[in-house]
Structures are given as structure tokens and as C-alpha cells.
CSV table of C-alpha atoms in Angstrom, one decimal:
chain,number,residue,atom,x,y,z
A,15,MET,CA,-15.7,-32.1,43.7
A,16,LYS,CA,-15.0,-34.3,40.8
A,17,LYS,CA,-16.5,-31.8,38.5
A,18,TYR,CA,-14.0,-29.1,39.5
A,19,LEU,CA,-11.1,-31.5,39.1
A,20,ILE,CA,-12.1,-32.3,35.6
A,21,ILE,CA,-12.6,-28.7,34.7
A,22,ILE,CA,-9.2,-27.8,36.1
A,23,ILE,CA,-7.5,-30.6,34.3
A,24,ILE,CA,-9.1,-29.7,31.0
A,25,SER,CA,-8.3,-26.0,31.4
A,26,ILE,CA,-4.6,-26.8,32.3
A,27,ILE,CA,-4.3,-29.0,29.2
A,28,ALA,CA,-5.9,-26.3,27.1
A,29,LEU,CA,-3.6,-23.6,28.4
A,30,THR,CA,-0.4,-25.6,28.0
A,31,SER,CA,-1.4,-26.8,24.5
A,32,CYS,CA,-2.1,-23.2,23.5
A,33,THR,CA,1.4,-22.1,24.3
A,34,LYS,CA,3.0,-25.0,22.6
A,35,GLU,CA,0.9,-24.6,19.5
A,36,GLN,CA,2.2,-21.1,18.7
A,37,ARG,CA,5.5,-21.3,16.9
A,38,ARG,CA,7.9,-18.6,17.7
A,39,PHE,CA,10.9,-17.1,16.1
A,40,LYS,CA,14.1,-18.6,17.7
A,41,LEU,CA,16.1,-15.7,16.4
A,42,THR,CA,15.5,-12.1,17.2
A,43,VAL,CA,15.7,-9.6,14.3
A,44,GLU,CA,19.1,-8.6,15.4
A,45,GLU,CA,20.4,-12.2,15.5
A,46,ALA,CA,18.8,-13.0,12.2
A,47,SER,CA,20.4,-10.0,10.5
A,48,LYS,CA,23.8,-11.0,11.8
A,49,GLN,CA,23.3,-14.5,10.4
A,50,ALA,CA,21.6,-13.5,7.2
A,51,VAL,CA,24.8,-13.3,5.1
A,52,ASP,CA,25.6,-16.9,6.0
A,53,GLN,CA,25.5,-19.1,2.9
A,54,ALA,CA,25.6,-22.4,4.8
A,55,TYR,CA,22.1,-23.3,3.9
A,56,VAL,CA,22.6,-23.0,0.2
A,57,LEU,CA,23.0,-26.3,-1.6
A,58,SER,CA,25.7,-25.9,-4.3
A,59,PRO,CA,24.7,-26.9,-7.8
A,60,GLN,CA,27.5,-29.5,-7.7
A,61,LEU,CA,26.1,-31.2,-4.7
A,62,LEU,CA,22.7,-31.1,-6.1
A,63,ALA,CA,23.9,-32.8,-9.2
A,64,ASP,CA,25.6,-35.4,-7.1
A,65,ILE,CA,22.5,-36.1,-5.2
A,66,LEU,CA,20.3,-36.3,-8.4
A,67,TYR,CA,22.7,-38.5,-10.4
A,68,SER,CA,23.8,-40.9,-7.7
A,69,GLY,CA,20.4,-41.3,-6.3
A,70,SER,CA,21.8,-43.3,-3.4
A,71,ASP,CA,21.1,-40.7,-0.7
A,72,LEU,CA,17.6,-40.1,-1.7
A,73,ALA,CA,16.3,-41.7,1.5
A,74,THR,CA,17.9,-39.1,3.6
A,75,TYR,CA,16.9,-36.1,1.3
A,76,LYS,CA,13.5,-34.9,0.6
A,77,PHE,CA,12.9,-32.4,-2.1
A,78,ILE,CA,10.2,-29.8,-1.4
A,79,ASP,CA,8.6,-27.8,-4.2
A,80,LEU,CA,7.2,-24.4,-3.2
A,81,ARG,CA,5.4,-23.6,-6.5
A,82,ASN,CA,1.7,-23.7,-7.2
A,83,PRO,CA,0.2,-27.2,-7.7
A,84,SER,CA,-0.5,-26.5,-11.4
A,85,LYS,CA,3.2,-25.8,-12.0
A,86,PHE,CA,4.2,-28.8,-9.9
A,87,GLU,CA,2.0,-31.1,-12.0
A,88,ASN,CA,3.7,-29.9,-15.2
A,89,GLY,CA,7.1,-31.1,-13.9
A,90,HIS,CA,9.2,-31.3,-10.8
A,91,ILE,CA,12.3,-32.9,-9.4
A,92,GLU,CA,11.7,-36.6,-9.1
A,93,GLY,CA,10.5,-37.6,-5.7
A,94,ALA,CA,9.6,-34.0,-4.7
A,95,ILE,CA,6.6,-33.2,-2.6
A,96,ASN,CA,4.5,-30.1,-3.2
A,97,ILE,CA,4.1,-27.5,-0.5
A,98,PRO,CA,3.0,-24.2,-2.0
A,99,PHE,CA,4.8,-21.3,-0.4
A,100,ARG,CA,1.6,-19.7,1.0
A,101,THR,CA,0.7,-22.8,2.8
A,102,MET,CA,4.1,-23.3,4.5
A,103,ASN,CA,2.7,-22.2,7.9
A,104,LYS,CA,-0.2,-24.6,7.9
A,105,ASN,CA,0.2,-27.1,10.7
A,106,ASN,CA,0.9,-30.3,8.8
A,107,ASN,CA,3.4,-28.6,6.5
A,108,CYS,CA,5.2,-27.1,9.4
A,109,LYS,CA,5.7,-30.6,10.7
A,110,THR,CA,7.2,-31.7,7.4
A,111,PHE,CA,9.8,-28.9,7.6
A,112,ILE,CA,10.6,-29.6,11.2
A,113,ASP,CA,10.9,-33.4,10.8
A,114,GLN,CA,14.4,-34.2,12.0
A,115,GLY,CA,14.6,-37.5,10.3
A,116,ARG,CA,15.9,-36.2,7.0
A,117,VAL,CA,17.2,-33.2,5.2
A,118,ASN,CA,14.8,-31.1,3.2
A,119,ILE,CA,16.0,-29.5,0.0
A,120,ILE,CA,13.8,-26.6,-0.9
A,121,TYR,CA,13.3,-25.0,-4.3
A,122,GLY,CA,10.7,-22.6,-5.7
A,123,GLU,CA,9.7,-20.8,-8.9
A,124,SER,CA,12.4,-18.2,-8.3
A,125,THR,CA,15.6,-17.8,-6.2
A,126,GLU,CA,13.7,-15.2,-4.2
A,127,GLN,CA,11.0,-17.6,-3.2
A,128,ALA,CA,13.5,-20.2,-2.1
A,129,ILE,CA,15.4,-17.7,0.0
A,130,PHE,CA,12.2,-16.4,1.6
A,131,ALA,CA,11.4,-20.0,2.7
A,132,GLY,CA,14.9,-20.7,3.8
A,133,PHE,CA,15.4,-17.6,5.8
A,134,PHE,CA,12.0,-18.1,7.4
A,135,LEU,CA,13.1,-21.6,8.6
A,136,GLN,CA,16.4,-20.2,9.7
A,137,GLN,CA,14.6,-17.7,11.9
A,138,LEU,CA,12.5,-20.5,13.4
A,139,GLY,CA,15.6,-22.3,14.3
A,140,VAL,CA,15.1,-25.2,11.9
A,141,LYS,CA,18.5,-26.6,10.8
A,142,ASN,CA,17.9,-29.6,8.6
A,143,TYR,CA,17.3,-28.0,5.3
A,144,PHE,CA,19.1,-26.7,2.2
A,145,ILE,CA,17.8,-24.3,-0.4
A,146,ILE,CA,18.6,-24.4,-4.1
A,147,LEU,CA,19.3,-21.1,-5.8
A,148,GLY,CA,17.7,-20.6,-9.2
A,149,SER,CA,14.2,-21.2,-10.3
A,150,TYR,CA,12.9,-24.7,-11.1
A,151,ASP,CA,13.3,-23.9,-14.8
A,152,PHE,CA,17.0,-23.1,-14.2
A,153,ILE,CA,17.5,-26.4,-12.3
A,154,LYS,CA,15.7,-28.2,-15.1
A,155,ASN,CA,17.6,-26.7,-17.9
A,156,ASN,CA,21.0,-26.4,-16.4
A,157,ILE,CA,21.3,-29.2,-14.0
A,158,ILE,CA,18.9,-32.0,-14.8
A,159,ASP,CA,18.8,-31.8,-18.5
A,160,ASN,CA,22.1,-30.3,-19.4
A,161,TYR,CA,24.7,-30.0,-16.8
A,162,ASN,CA,27.5,-27.8,-17.8
A,163,ILE,CA,30.5,-26.0,-16.4
A,164,TYR,CA,28.6,-22.8,-15.8
A,165,SER,CA,25.8,-24.4,-13.8
A,166,ALA,CA,28.3,-25.5,-11.1
A,167,HIS,CA,29.1,-22.0,-10.2
A,168,TYR,CA,25.6,-20.5,-10.2
A,169,ASN,CA,25.1,-17.9,-7.5
A,170,PRO,CA,23.1,-14.8,-8.4
A,171,GLU,CA,24.6,-12.8,-5.6
A,172,ILE,CA,28.1,-12.9,-7.1
A,173,VAL,CA,29.1,-9.7,-8.9
A,174,GLN,CA,28.8,-10.5,-12.5
A,175,TYR,CA,30.0,-7.2,-13.9
A,176,ASP,CA,32.5,-4.6,-13.0
A,177,TYR,CA,29.8,-1.9,-12.5
A,178,ALA,CA,32.1,1.0,-12.1
A,179,LYS,CA,34.0,0.1,-15.2
A,180,ILE,CA,30.9,-0.3,-17.3
A,181,VAL,CA,29.7,3.1,-16.2
A,182,SER,CA,33.1,4.8,-16.6
A,183,GLU,CA,34.3,3.2,-19.7
A,184,THR,CA,31.6,4.9,-21.6
A,185,SER,CA,31.0,8.5,-22.2
A,186,GLY,CA,27.5,8.7,-20.9
A,187,ALA,CA,25.8,11.7,-19.8
A,188,GLN,CA,26.5,11.2,-16.2
A,189,ASN,CA,29.0,9.2,-14.3
A,190,TYR,CA,27.9,7.8,-11.0
A,191,SER,CA,30.9,5.8,-9.9
A,192,ALA,CA,31.9,6.7,-6.5
A,193,LYS,CA,35.4,7.6,-7.5
A,194,THR,CA,34.4,10.6,-9.4
A,195,LYS,CA,32.3,11.9,-6.6
A,196,LYS,CA,29.6,13.5,-8.7
A,197,PRO,CA,26.8,15.0,-6.7
A,198,THR,CA,24.3,12.3,-5.9
A,199,GLY,CA,20.6,12.3,-6.3
A,200,THR,CA,19.8,14.3,-3.2
A,201,ALA,CA,19.1,17.8,-4.4
A,202,THR,CA,21.7,20.2,-3.5
A,203,PHE,CA,20.7,23.7,-3.5
A,204,LYS,CA,22.7,25.7,-5.9
A,205,ARG,CA,23.3,29.0,-4.6
A,206,LYS,CA,22.6,31.6,-7.1
A,207,LYS,CA,25.5,33.7,-7.7
A,208,LYS,CA,24.6,37.2,-7.6
A,209,SER,CA,26.4,38.9,-10.4
A,210,ALA,CA,28.9,41.1,-8.9
A,211,ALA,CA,27.9,44.6,-8.9
A,212,GLY,CA,29.2,45.9,-12.1
A,213,GLY,CA,31.6,48.6,-11.3
A,214,GLY,CA,31.3,51.9,-12.9
A,215,CYS,CA,31.3,52.9,-16.4
A,216,ASP,CA,29.0,51.2,-18.9
B,16,MET,CA,-18.0,-26.8,49.2
B,17,ASN,CA,-18.1,-23.1,48.5
B,18,LYS,CA,-14.7,-22.5,49.9
B,19,ILE,CA,-13.2,-25.3,47.8
B,20,SER,CA,-14.7,-23.9,44.6
B,21,ILE,CA,-13.3,-20.4,45.4
B,22,LEU,CA,-9.9,-22.1,46.0
B,23,PHE,CA,-10.1,-23.7,42.6
B,24,VAL,CA,-11.0,-20.5,40.9
B,25,VAL,CA,-8.1,-18.8,42.5
B,26,LEU,CA,-5.8,-21.6,41.5
B,27,LEU,CA,-7.0,-21.4,38.0
B,28,VAL,CA,-6.4,-17.7,37.8
B,29,ILE,CA,-2.9,-18.2,39.2
B,30,GLY,CA,-2.3,-20.9,36.6
B,31,ALA,CA,-3.4,-18.6,33.8
B,32,PHE,CA,-1.0,-15.9,35.0
B,33,GLY,CA,1.7,-18.5,35.2
B,34,VAL,CA,1.2,-19.4,31.6
B,35,PHE,CA,1.2,-15.8,30.7
B,36,ILE,CA,4.5,-15.2,32.5
B,37,ILE,CA,6.1,-18.2,30.9
B,38,ASP,CA,4.9,-16.8,27.6
B,39,SER,CA,6.4,-13.4,28.2
B,40,THR,CA,9.8,-14.7,29.1
B,41,GLN,CA,10.3,-15.4,25.4
B,42,LYS,CA,12.9,-13.3,23.8
B,43,GLU,CA,10.5,-10.9,22.2
B,44,PRO,CA,7.3,-11.2,24.0
B,45,PHE,CA,5.5,-8.5,22.2
B,46,GLU,CA,6.6,-9.1,18.8
B,47,LYS,CA,3.8,-8.1,16.5
B,48,VAL,CA,4.5,-10.4,13.6
B,49,GLN,CA,4.3,-14.1,14.4
B,50,PRO,CA,5.8,-16.7,12.0
B,51,CYS,CA,2.3,-17.6,10.7
B,52,ASP,CA,1.6,-14.0,9.9
B,53,LEU,CA,4.9,-13.5,8.2
B,54,ILE,CA,4.2,-16.2,5.6
B,55,ASP,CA,0.9,-14.5,4.8
B,56,ILE,CA,2.5,-11.1,4.6
B,57,ILE,CA,5.2,-12.4,2.2
B,58,SER,CA,2.7,-14.2,-0.1
B,59,GLN,CA,0.2,-11.4,-0.2
B,60,THR,CA,2.1,-8.2,-0.6
B,61,ASN,CA,3.6,-6.7,-3.7
B,62,LYS,CA,7.3,-6.5,-2.8
B,63,TYR,CA,9.2,-6.0,-6.0
B,64,VAL,CA,10.2,-3.1,-8.1
B,65,THR,CA,11.7,-3.8,-11.5
B,66,THR,CA,14.8,-2.2,-12.8
B,67,ASP,CA,12.8,-0.3,-15.4
B,68,GLU,CA,10.4,1.1,-12.9
B,69,LEU,CA,13.4,2.3,-10.8
B,70,ALA,CA,15.1,3.8,-13.8
B,71,ARG,CA,12.0,5.7,-14.7
B,72,LYS,CA,11.7,7.0,-11.1
B,73,MET,CA,15.4,8.0,-11.0
B,74,MET,CA,15.2,9.8,-14.3
B,75,SER,CA,12.3,11.8,-13.3
B,76,ASP,CA,14.1,12.7,-10.1
B,77,ASP,CA,11.3,11.3,-8.0
B,78,PRO,CA,12.1,12.7,-4.5
B,79,THR,CA,10.1,10.0,-2.7
B,80,ILE,CA,12.4,7.1,-3.4
B,81,MET,CA,15.2,6.1,-1.1
B,82,LEU,CA,17.7,3.6,-2.2
B,83,ILE,CA,19.4,1.3,0.3
B,84,ASP,CA,22.5,-0.6,-0.6
B,85,LEU,CA,22.8,-3.8,1.5
B,86,ARG,CA,26.2,-4.8,0.5
B,87,THR,CA,29.4,-4.3,2.4
B,88,LYS,CA,31.1,-1.0,2.7
B,89,THR,CA,33.9,-1.8,0.2
B,90,GLU,CA,31.5,-2.9,-2.4
B,91,PHE,CA,29.4,0.2,-1.8
B,92,GLU,CA,32.3,2.4,-2.3
B,93,LYS,CA,33.3,0.8,-5.5
B,94,TYR,CA,29.9,1.4,-7.1
B,95,SER,CA,26.5,2.2,-6.0
B,96,LEU,CA,23.3,3.7,-7.5
B,97,SER,CA,23.1,7.4,-7.2
B,98,GLY,CA,21.8,8.7,-3.9
B,99,ALA,CA,21.9,5.3,-2.2
B,100,ILE,CA,22.5,4.9,1.5
B,101,ASN,CA,24.8,2.0,2.6
B,102,ILE,CA,23.3,-0.2,5.3
B,103,PRO,CA,25.1,-3.5,5.4
B,104,LEU,CA,22.7,-6.4,6.0
B,105,GLU,CA,24.4,-7.3,9.3
B,106,ASN,CA,23.6,-3.9,10.7
B,107,LEU,CA,20.1,-3.6,9.4
B,108,ALA,CA,18.6,-4.0,12.9
B,109,ASP,CA,20.9,-1.5,14.5
B,110,LYS,CA,19.3,1.3,16.3
B,111,GLN,CA,20.9,4.0,14.3
B,112,TYR,CA,19.1,2.9,11.2
B,113,LYS,CA,15.7,2.6,12.7
B,114,GLU,CA,14.8,6.2,11.9
B,115,VAL,CA,15.8,5.8,8.3
B,116,LEU,CA,13.8,2.7,7.8
B,117,ASP,CA,10.8,3.1,10.0
B,118,GLN,CA,8.8,5.7,8.2
B,119,ASP,CA,5.9,5.9,5.8
B,120,VAL,CA,6.7,9.0,3.7
B,121,ARG,CA,9.2,7.7,1.2
B,122,THR,CA,9.4,4.5,-0.8
B,123,ILE,CA,12.4,2.5,0.3
B,124,ILE,CA,14.0,0.3,-2.3
B,125,LEU,CA,16.5,-2.3,-1.2
B,126,TYR,CA,19.1,-3.7,-3.4
B,127,SER,CA,22.3,-5.8,-3.5
B,128,ASN,CA,24.1,-7.6,-6.3
B,129,SER,CA,21.1,-9.7,-6.9
B,130,SER,CA,17.9,-9.8,-4.9
B,131,ASP,CA,19.2,-12.3,-2.3
B,132,LEU,CA,20.2,-9.9,0.4
B,133,ALA,CA,17.3,-7.6,-0.3
B,134,VAL,CA,14.9,-10.5,0.2
B,135,LYS,CA,16.3,-11.3,3.6
B,136,ALA,CA,16.3,-7.6,4.6
B,137,TRP,CA,12.7,-7.3,3.4
B,138,MET,CA,11.7,-10.2,5.6
B,139,LEU,CA,13.4,-8.7,8.6
B,140,THR,CA,11.8,-5.3,8.1
B,141,SER,CA,8.4,-6.8,7.7
B,142,ARG,CA,9.0,-8.6,11.1
B,143,LEU,CA,9.6,-5.1,12.4
B,144,THR,CA,6.4,-3.9,10.7
B,145,TYR,CA,8.2,-1.2,8.7
B,146,LYS,CA,6.2,0.1,5.7
B,147,ASN,CA,6.8,1.1,2.1
B,148,ILE,CA,9.7,-1.2,1.5
B,149,TYR,CA,10.4,-2.8,-1.8
B,150,ILE,CA,13.0,-5.1,-3.3
B,151,LEU,CA,14.8,-4.2,-6.5
B,152,LYS,CA,14.2,-7.4,-8.5
B,153,GLY,CA,17.4,-8.9,-9.9
B,154,GLY,CA,19.6,-6.3,-8.1
B,155,LEU,CA,22.6,-4.6,-9.7
B,156,ASN,CA,23.3,-7.5,-12.0
B,157,ARG,CA,20.0,-7.1,-13.7
B,158,TRP,CA,20.4,-3.3,-13.5
B,159,VAL,CA,23.5,-3.8,-15.7
B,160,GLU,CA,21.8,-6.3,-18.0
B,161,THR,CA,18.6,-4.3,-18.6
B,162,ILE,CA,19.5,-0.6,-18.1
B,163,LEU,CA,23.2,-0.1,-18.6
B,164,LYS,CA,23.6,-2.7,-21.4
B,165,PRO,CA,20.2,-3.3,-22.9
B,166,LYS,CA,20.0,-6.0,-25.5
B,167,GLU,CA,18.3,-5.2,-28.8
B,168,PRO,CA,15.2,-7.3,-29.4
B,169,LYS,CA,14.9,-9.5,-32.4
B,170,GLU,CA,13.3,-8.1,-35.5
B,171,THR,CA,10.3,-10.2,-35.0
B,172,ALA,CA,9.7,-9.0,-31.4
B,173,LEU,CA,6.6,-7.2,-30.4
B,174,ARG,CA,6.3,-3.5,-30.6
B,175,THR,CA,6.2,-3.2,-26.8
B,176,GLU,CA,9.6,-4.8,-26.7
B,177,PHE,CA,11.0,-2.2,-29.0
B,178,GLU,CA,9.5,0.5,-27.0
B,179,MET,CA,11.0,-1.0,-23.9
B,180,TYR,CA,14.3,-1.2,-25.6
B,181,SER,CA,14.2,2.4,-26.7
B,182,PHE,CA,13.4,3.4,-23.1
B,183,ARG,CA,16.3,1.4,-21.9
B,184,LYS,CA,18.6,2.8,-24.4
B,185,ALA,CA,17.7,6.3,-23.2
B,186,ALA,CA,18.1,5.2,-19.6
B,187,SER,CA,21.5,3.7,-20.4
B,188,TYR,CA,22.7,6.9,-21.9
B,189,TYR,CA,21.3,8.8,-18.9
B,190,PHE,CA,23.0,6.6,-16.4
B,191,GLY,CA,26.3,6.5,-18.2
B,192,GLY,CA,26.6,3.1,-19.9
B,193,GLY,CA,25.4,4.3,-23.3
B,194,SER,CA,28.3,3.1,-25.4
B,195,THR,CA,26.8,-0.2,-26.7
B,196,VAL,CA,27.5,-0.3,-30.4
B,197,GLY,CA,25.6,1.7,-33.0
B,198,GLU,CA,24.2,4.9,-31.7
B,199,THR,CA,20.6,4.6,-32.4
B,200,VAL,CA,18.5,7.6,-33.1
B,201,ILE,CA,16.5,7.8,-30.0
B,202,LYS,CA,15.4,11.0,-28.8
B,203,LYS,CA,15.7,11.3,-25.1
B,204,LYS,CA,12.4,12.0,-23.6
B,205,THR,CA,13.9,12.4,-20.2
B,206,SER,CA,15.4,15.4,-18.7
B,207,LEU,CA,19.0,15.8,-19.2
B,208,PRO,CA,21.2,16.8,-16.4
B,209,ILE,CA,20.7,20.4,-16.1
B,210,LYS,CA,23.6,22.3,-17.3
B,211,ARG,CA,24.4,25.2,-15.2
B,212,LYS,CA,24.1,28.3,-17.1
B,213,LYS,CA,27.2,30.3,-16.6
B,214,LYS,CA,26.3,33.8,-16.0
B,215,SER,CA,28.7,36.0,-17.8
B,216,ALA,CA,30.9,37.4,-15.3
B,217,ALA,CA,29.8,40.8,-14.5
B,218,GLY,CA,31.8,43.1,-16.5
B,219,GLY,CA,34.1,44.7,-14.1
B,220,GLY,CA,35.5,47.8,-15.5
B,221,CYS,CA,35.5,49.7,-18.6
B,222,ASP,CA,36.0,47.7,-21.7
């Protein structure tokens, strides 16, 4: 009798822990794609500079460096901890990200990496994080070492050129701006014109 | 005793089913990619295409590439790469685009002004287990910097850099941004847009 009870208790514990252990996406793909354009999780360079220079809020913020340990050793934001991107899903690291006690500020070796990490957390329903756009090198050169007026407005997604103008202002071989409505890449079959039957006398 | 043990077994089975049911009430019970897998997929696969690679493919009229513009409709109408299809990021998961994206014949290249939107879109498509999807690294901004307005390398630069530059110059001319000062003497290796041969109109009558 006791045996069975023990077995049952153990198996119930095992089963429930199994389901809790697996982390799931809180957002479906549809929801995630609707929220993807949201820039709320991006830490502006200005705010980053404030945090770095004032230093007062450091207790509430935690910098997380997603690069490889070797790069991390060569230099990182002061007080940052190193969680290489590929180990993000390991259990202990997951807890670091989910920890509600503070705000995580995530950066990586490229903007892309930071966005991958940020969007991943967004889909898991984690809310207490920011990502920094720009690679570590960019942060180092333009915010930590030499803060200038341009660093404050850094956002790679902003249109930096008037594409259509660049294309159309020049007399290139082809002009692809939408206004001119040139045929696009998809091959259109050109109908061969049959030469009209020559009439009569030659 | 025997009855009791049977009862326990039955209870256990019911319990297991119960857990399974709770499990499947999740929003997407049969989602193939779990969070843990997703990180592995991202860190293990090659997901980028550089602007040079794309330019090469476009100039050789590679029929297997399909460009997808993730920006808004207005931005798309202002300027887009030739042959691109506009799928704003918000609508990526819409049913109407499933057929376009879920295939394994063509190479899909996602782009936006930089790679930001493309990265997010790539992540969503890999959650949906779509294949053959790549990100244009640097997006349109880098497209302008490297292809439309290439910078001349310094004199001390490596030869490969000069070769790269001459390719980019040619590409720049091909894509229509080729005005940057000083026409260099680069022979275009690539095929020029084919000029339609005008057939001489059939001589109608007697001249």
C-alpha cells in the first residue's frame, strides 16, 4: 500500500515538473508579427549614456553581453555579465533573463544579435529588458569613449538615403524606382512580332 | 490488494492524460519549434546574404531568388529592389502569404532599411519551419553604401579590395547609381539589359 502511494506521489511530481520545465512562447507567431515593429524595447543611446555616466541606477540595471567569452574578456561594459548567445536557452541563463528584480540591458557583437535575443525574449513574454542597437564596438567608440551628437540618434532602421533619388539622379543603365515603372525582374515574355507580311512588289 | 493496485494504475493513466490535456490547451499545442530549439537554430544556421552576393545574383538574372520587402506599403512604393514583393512585417503571418513563403524551391531574401525587420521576420519564419530564407545583411542602407555608391579603396588596399570595388562599380552602373565621380574604365562583365532589336518594319509597299 505504502509502496503505491510513494510511486504515485513521485510520478505526479515528475509529471507536473515536466510540464513546468518546458518554456513556451507566450506569443503566437501572428501576435509576435503584429508586435514586431514595436520599438519599446530599444534603449536609446541617450538613455544608455545617462545610465553609464550617472552610475546611480546600476543596481537596478544589469548589462548582459551576448558575445563569445574571448571577446568579452577583451573588453565589455563595466559590470556586464557574459551570456553567449547560443547558451541563452540553458536553464540557469534563462533564469537570469526572467529575473524580475532588475532590468536587463542586452547587447551583442552586432545589432542583429541583440535583436534576435530581444525578440526572442519578447515572444517568451519577458518584459524587463532593453536591447542596445549597434555592436559592442559601436557602443565603445561612440558612446563610452566618445559621445557625440550623432551617437544619440543611432538607429540603423532609419532610412539614411533617399533611395529613389540616388537611383534616379544618375543616368545609370536601368532605373528601378517605382515611379518609372520599368519592368521588374520577373521575366516577361516578349512577344515576337511577326513581321507584317510584306505586301506585294519587291 | 490486487483491486487497489489496478485502481492506482487507472488513476495514474488518468493523471497522465490530464497532464497531456493541460499541455494541449496551450495556444499552439503542436508548435514544432520550441524556444530552446529556436536559439539553436539561430546560432547554427547561416542566415545572411551580403549585398555583394545579392547584386551578383540579380545581375546574372538568377531566377531562383525571391526578394521580400518587409517595410510598409508607402516605403515600398517609393523605392524597392527590382522584383521584390511587399509583405509588411505585421502581415507576415497572414494566411495569404503562406504559399509565398512556405516553399523550398526558391531562395527567399528578406530586407528592410537595415536588417532589423528582416531579423525579426526570419525568426518568425523559422518558428513556422519555413526553409530557404535569408536576411540581406545591412538592408537597403548598406545596399546604397556598397552597391549604389561604392567607396574607392585607399591606394594601399589589398588587391581583393580593388577587385571588389570594380565589381561594385559595375554593379552600381547596372543598378542605376553609377554617377559617382570620375568614370573609371571598368569593363562591365555583366550582361547589359538587353536592347530590343527593332525589326525593321516590313516594307509595306513599293519603294
